[in-house]
Short mmCIF file of C-alpha atoms in Angstrom, two decimals:
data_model
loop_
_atom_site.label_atom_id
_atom_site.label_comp_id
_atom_site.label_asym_id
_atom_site.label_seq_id
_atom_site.Cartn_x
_atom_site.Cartn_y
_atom_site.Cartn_z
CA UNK G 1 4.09 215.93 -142.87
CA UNK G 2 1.60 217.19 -140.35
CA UNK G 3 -1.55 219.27 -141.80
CA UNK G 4 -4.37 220.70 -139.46
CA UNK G 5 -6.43 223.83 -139.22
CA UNK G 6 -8.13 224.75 -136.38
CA UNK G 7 -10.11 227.64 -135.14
CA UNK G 8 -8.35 230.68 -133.57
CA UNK G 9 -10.74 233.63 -132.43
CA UNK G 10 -11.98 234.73 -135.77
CA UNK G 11 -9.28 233.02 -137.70
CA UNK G 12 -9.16 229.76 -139.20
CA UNK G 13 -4.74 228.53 -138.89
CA UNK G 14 -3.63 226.00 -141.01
CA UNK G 15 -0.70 224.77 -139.49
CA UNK G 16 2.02 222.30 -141.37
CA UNK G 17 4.79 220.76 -140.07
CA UNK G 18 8.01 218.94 -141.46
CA UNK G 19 6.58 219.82 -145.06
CA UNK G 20 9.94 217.93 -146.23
CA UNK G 21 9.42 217.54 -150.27
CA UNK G 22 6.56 220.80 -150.20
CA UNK G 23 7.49 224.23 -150.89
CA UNK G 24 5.64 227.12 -149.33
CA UNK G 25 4.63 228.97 -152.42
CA UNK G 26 3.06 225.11 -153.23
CA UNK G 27 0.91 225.44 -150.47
CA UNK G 28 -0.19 229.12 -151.39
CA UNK G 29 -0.89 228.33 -154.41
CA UNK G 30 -3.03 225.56 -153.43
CA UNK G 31 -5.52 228.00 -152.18
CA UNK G 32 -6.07 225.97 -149.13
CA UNK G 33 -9.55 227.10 -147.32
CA UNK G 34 -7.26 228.91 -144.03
CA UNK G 35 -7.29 232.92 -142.87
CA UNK G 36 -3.40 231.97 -141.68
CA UNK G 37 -0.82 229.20 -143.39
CA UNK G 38 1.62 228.38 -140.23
CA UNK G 39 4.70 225.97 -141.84
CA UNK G 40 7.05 225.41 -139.19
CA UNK G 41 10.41 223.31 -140.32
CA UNK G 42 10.99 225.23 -143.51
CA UNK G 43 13.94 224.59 -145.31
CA UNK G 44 16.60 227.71 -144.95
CA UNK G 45 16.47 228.02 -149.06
CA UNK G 46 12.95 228.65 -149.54
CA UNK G 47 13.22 231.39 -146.75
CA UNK G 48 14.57 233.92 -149.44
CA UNK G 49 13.04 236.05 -151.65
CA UNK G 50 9.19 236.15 -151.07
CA UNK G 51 9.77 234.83 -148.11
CA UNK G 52 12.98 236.33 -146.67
CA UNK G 53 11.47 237.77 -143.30
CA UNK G 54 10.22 234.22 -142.28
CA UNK G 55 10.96 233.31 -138.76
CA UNK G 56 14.54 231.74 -137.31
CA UNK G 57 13.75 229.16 -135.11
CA UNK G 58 15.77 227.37 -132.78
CA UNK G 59 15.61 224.28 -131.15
CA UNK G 60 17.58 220.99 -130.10
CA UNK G 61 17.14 217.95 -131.43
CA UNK G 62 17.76 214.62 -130.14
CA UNK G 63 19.09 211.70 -132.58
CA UNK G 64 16.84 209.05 -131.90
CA UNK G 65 18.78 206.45 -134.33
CA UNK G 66 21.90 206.68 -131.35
CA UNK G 67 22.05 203.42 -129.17
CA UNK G 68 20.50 203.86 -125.88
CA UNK G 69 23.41 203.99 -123.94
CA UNK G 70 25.07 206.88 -126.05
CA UNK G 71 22.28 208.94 -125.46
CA UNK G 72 22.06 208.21 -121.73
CA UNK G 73 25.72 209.04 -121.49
CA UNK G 74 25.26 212.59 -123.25
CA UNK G 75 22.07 213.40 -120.62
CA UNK G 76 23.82 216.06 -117.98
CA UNK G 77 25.06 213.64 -114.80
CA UNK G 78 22.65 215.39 -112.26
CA UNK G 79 19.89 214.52 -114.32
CA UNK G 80 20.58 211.57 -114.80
CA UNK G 81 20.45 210.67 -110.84
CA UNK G 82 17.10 212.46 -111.17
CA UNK G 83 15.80 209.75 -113.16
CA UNK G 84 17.48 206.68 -110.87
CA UNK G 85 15.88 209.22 -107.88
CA UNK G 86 12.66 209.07 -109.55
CA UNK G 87 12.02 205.03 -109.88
CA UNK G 88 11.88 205.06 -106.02
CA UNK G 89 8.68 207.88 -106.37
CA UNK G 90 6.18 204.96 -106.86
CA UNK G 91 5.19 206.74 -110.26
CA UNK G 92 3.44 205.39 -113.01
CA UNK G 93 4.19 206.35 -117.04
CA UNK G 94 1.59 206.58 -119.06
CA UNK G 95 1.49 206.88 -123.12
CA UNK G 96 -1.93 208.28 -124.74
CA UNK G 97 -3.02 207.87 -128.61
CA UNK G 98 -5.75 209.03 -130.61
CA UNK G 99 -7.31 205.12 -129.80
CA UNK G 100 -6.86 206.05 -125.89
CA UNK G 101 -8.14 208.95 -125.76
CA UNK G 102 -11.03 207.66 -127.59
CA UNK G 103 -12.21 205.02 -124.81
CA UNK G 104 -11.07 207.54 -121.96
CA UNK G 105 -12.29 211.33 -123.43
CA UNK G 106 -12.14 212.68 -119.98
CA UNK G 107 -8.25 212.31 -120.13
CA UNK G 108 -8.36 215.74 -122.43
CA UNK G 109 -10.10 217.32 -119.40
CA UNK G 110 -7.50 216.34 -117.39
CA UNK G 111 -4.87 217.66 -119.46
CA UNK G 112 -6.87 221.50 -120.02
CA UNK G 113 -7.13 221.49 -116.15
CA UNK G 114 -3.46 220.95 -115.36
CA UNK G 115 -2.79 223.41 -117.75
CA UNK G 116 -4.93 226.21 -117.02
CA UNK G 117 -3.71 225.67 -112.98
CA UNK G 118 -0.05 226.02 -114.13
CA UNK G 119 -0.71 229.12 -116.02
CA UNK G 120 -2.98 230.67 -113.35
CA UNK G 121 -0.08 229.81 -110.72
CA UNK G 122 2.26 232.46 -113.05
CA UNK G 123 -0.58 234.91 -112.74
CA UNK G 124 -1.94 234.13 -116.34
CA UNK G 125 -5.18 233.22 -118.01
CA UNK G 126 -3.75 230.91 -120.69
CA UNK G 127 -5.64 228.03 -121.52
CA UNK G 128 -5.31 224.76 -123.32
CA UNK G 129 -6.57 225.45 -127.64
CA UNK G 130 -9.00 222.32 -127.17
CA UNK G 131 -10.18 222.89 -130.78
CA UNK G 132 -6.59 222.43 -132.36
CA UNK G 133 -5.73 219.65 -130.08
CA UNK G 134 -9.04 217.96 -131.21
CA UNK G 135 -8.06 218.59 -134.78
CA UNK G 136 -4.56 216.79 -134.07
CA UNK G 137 -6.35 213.90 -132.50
CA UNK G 138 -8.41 213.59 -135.44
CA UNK G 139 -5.26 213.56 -137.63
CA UNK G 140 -3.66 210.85 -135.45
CA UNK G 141 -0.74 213.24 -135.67
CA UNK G 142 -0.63 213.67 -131.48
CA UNK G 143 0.61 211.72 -128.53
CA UNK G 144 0.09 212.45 -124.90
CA UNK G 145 2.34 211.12 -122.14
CA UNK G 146 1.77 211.15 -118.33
CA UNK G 147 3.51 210.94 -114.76
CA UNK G 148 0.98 209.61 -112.55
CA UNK G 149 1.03 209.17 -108.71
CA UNK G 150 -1.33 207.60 -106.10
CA UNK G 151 -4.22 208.12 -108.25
CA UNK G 152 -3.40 211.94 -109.25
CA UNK G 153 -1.55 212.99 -112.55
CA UNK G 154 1.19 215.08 -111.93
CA UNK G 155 2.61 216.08 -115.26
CA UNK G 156 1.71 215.74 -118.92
CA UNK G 157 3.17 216.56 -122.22
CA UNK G 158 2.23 216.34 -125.67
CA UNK G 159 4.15 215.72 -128.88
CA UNK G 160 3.17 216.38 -132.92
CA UNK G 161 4.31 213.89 -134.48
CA UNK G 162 4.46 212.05 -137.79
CA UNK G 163 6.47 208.54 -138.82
CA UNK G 164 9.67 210.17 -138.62
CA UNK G 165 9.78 213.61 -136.06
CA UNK G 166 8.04 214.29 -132.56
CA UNK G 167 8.11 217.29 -131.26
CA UNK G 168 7.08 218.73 -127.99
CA UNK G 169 4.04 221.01 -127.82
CA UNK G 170 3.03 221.25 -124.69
CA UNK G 171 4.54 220.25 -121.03
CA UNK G 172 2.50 221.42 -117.32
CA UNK G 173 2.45 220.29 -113.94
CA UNK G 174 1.12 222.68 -111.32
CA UNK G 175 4.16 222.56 -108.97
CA UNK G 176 3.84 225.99 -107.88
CA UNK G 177 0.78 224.97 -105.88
CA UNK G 178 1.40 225.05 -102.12
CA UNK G 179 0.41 221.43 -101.58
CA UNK G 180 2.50 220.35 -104.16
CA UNK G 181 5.72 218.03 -103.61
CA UNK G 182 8.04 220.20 -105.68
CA UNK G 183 10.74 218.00 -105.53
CA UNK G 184 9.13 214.88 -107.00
CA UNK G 185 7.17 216.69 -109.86
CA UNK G 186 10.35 218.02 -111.01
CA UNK G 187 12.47 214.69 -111.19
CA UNK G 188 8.53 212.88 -112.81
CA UNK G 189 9.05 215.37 -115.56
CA UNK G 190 12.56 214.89 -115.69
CA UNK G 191 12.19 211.13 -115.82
CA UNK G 192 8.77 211.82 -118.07
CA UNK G 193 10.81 213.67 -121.38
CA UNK G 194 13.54 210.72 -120.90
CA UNK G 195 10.42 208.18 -121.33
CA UNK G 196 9.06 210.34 -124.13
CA UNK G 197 12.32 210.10 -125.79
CA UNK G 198 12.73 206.26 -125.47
CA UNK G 199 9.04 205.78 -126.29
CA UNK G 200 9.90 207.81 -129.55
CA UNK G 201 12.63 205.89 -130.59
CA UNK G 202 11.03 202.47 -130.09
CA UNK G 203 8.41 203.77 -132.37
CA UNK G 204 11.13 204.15 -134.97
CA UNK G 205 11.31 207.65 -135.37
CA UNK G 206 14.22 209.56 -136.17
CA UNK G 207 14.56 212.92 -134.06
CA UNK G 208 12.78 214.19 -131.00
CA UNK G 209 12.33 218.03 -131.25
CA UNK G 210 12.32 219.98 -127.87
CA UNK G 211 10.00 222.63 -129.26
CA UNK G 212 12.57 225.47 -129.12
CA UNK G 213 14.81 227.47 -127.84
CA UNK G 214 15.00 231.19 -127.34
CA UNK G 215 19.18 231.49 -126.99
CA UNK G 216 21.95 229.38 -127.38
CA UNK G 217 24.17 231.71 -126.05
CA UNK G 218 22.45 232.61 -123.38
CA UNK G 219 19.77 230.08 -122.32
CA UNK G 220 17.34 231.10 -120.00
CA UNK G 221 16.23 228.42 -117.03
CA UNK G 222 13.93 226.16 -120.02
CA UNK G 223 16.16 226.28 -122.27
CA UNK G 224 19.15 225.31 -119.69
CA UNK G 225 17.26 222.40 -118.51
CA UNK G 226 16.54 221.29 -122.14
CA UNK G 227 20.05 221.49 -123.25
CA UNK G 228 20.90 218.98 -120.70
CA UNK G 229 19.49 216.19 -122.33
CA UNK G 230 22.12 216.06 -124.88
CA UNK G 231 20.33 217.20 -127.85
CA UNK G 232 22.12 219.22 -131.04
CA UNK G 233 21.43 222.72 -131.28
CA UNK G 234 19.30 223.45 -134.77
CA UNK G 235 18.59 225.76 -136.24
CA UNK G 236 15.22 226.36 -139.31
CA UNK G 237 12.30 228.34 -140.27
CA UNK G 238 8.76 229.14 -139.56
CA UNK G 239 7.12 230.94 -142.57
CA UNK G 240 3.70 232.92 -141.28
CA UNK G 241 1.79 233.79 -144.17
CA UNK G 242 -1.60 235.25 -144.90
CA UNK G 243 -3.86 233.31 -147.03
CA UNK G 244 -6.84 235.24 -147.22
CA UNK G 245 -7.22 239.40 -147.18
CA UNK G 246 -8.46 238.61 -143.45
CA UNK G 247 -5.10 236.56 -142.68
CA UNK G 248 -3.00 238.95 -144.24
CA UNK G 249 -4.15 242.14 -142.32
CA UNK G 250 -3.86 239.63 -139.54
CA UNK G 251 -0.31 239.20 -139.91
CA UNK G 252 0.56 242.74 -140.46
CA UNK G 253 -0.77 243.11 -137.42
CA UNK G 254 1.03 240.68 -135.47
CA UNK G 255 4.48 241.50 -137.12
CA UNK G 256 3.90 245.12 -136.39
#
């Protein structure tokens, strides 16, 4: 199980992830010190009743106990030549704990940059949370990964994860920019999320989590490119709750 809060605006989230042998009315009860209680992973059971209007969330998973091979096999066959294409890039992988970023703190500035230049390239002021990311760091409950070329970083993602479930959080590159080489950036983070997956699996974990998707039916162009990794469509809850009179109005708010 992952537990963090962070601050959010005016609000203080506690967000919980994979709360496997925890209920949700456990964790209200506990009177944890949070405006917001965020579980994601719920159990479909403990969805009813009280908590019948949580959130359906859908994702695909990939099964990370699978030899290699078989999971190479089920990765869509154009992809796959992406990531042969790739090894002739002259790109570099790189994997980032809580211990790396430690010794190398500017890395994080990296990361907020790439993202805020891939957002503003959609026309968006989005920018990296630094303050929950610094609360998963100091949780050792995140991982950072990298595509690096010639000196400049081209891609990064970053997974939650605990001993037994990674899932993706957050995944930018600023190919949209004019002087960037579309083309390679795509098959780096092509060839990056195959890395991450391996990476995950030699770690001994059990399932790599893509983060979501918004339609099996019909998948728009992230959730296509997702699904061709050979992942099993899953489906669980979210339960958004209010734990404070603050939170509460909060999330009348938001549901309204």
């Amino acid at each position: 199980m992952i537990d963090i809060s962070y601050q959010k605006k005016f609000l203080k989230v506690n967000q919980i992830w994979y709360p496997n042998d925890v209920t949700v009315s456990g964790l209200l009860r506990q009177k944890r010190k949070a405006d917001i209680l965020f579980v994601h992973g719920v159990p479909a059971a403990e969805t009813k009743g009280s908590f019948r209007k949580a959130q359906e969330f859908h994702t695909c998973m990939n099964d990370l106990t699978r030899p290699e091979e078989d999971m190479l096999a089920a990765v869509n066959k154009a992809v796959r030549y992406q990531f042969r294409r790739s090894e002739k890039d002259n790109i570099e992988v790189c994997f980032y704990t809580k211990e790396d970023i430690r010794k190398a703190p500017e890395l994080l500035s990296k990361f907020s940059d790439i993202y805020k230049r891939m957002y503003q390239s959609k026309g968006s002021d989005t920018r990296l949370n630094m303050s929950a990311v610094k609360r998963y760091l100091d949780a050792d409950a995140i991982i950072f990964s990298a595509v690096w070329h010639e000196g400049e970083m081209l891609v990064f993602h970053s997974y939650v994860c605990d001993d037994t479930d990674a899932r993706l959080l957050h995944s930018a590159s600023c190919f949209r920019e004019e002087s960037a080489d579309q083309s390679m950036i795509g098959r780096a983070n092509k060839r990056l999320h195959w890395e991450d997956i391996l990476y995950f699996k030699k770690k001994g974990l059990l399932r790599y989590d893509w983060g979501g998707i918004s339609d099996f039916e019909n998948p728009n162009g992230i959730d296509a490119f997702k699904l061709k990794f050979g992942g099993d469509k899953i489906t669980y809850y979210n339960v958004f709750a209010g734990n404070t009179l603050l939170g509460k109005l909060a999330v009348t708010a938001i549901k309204v």
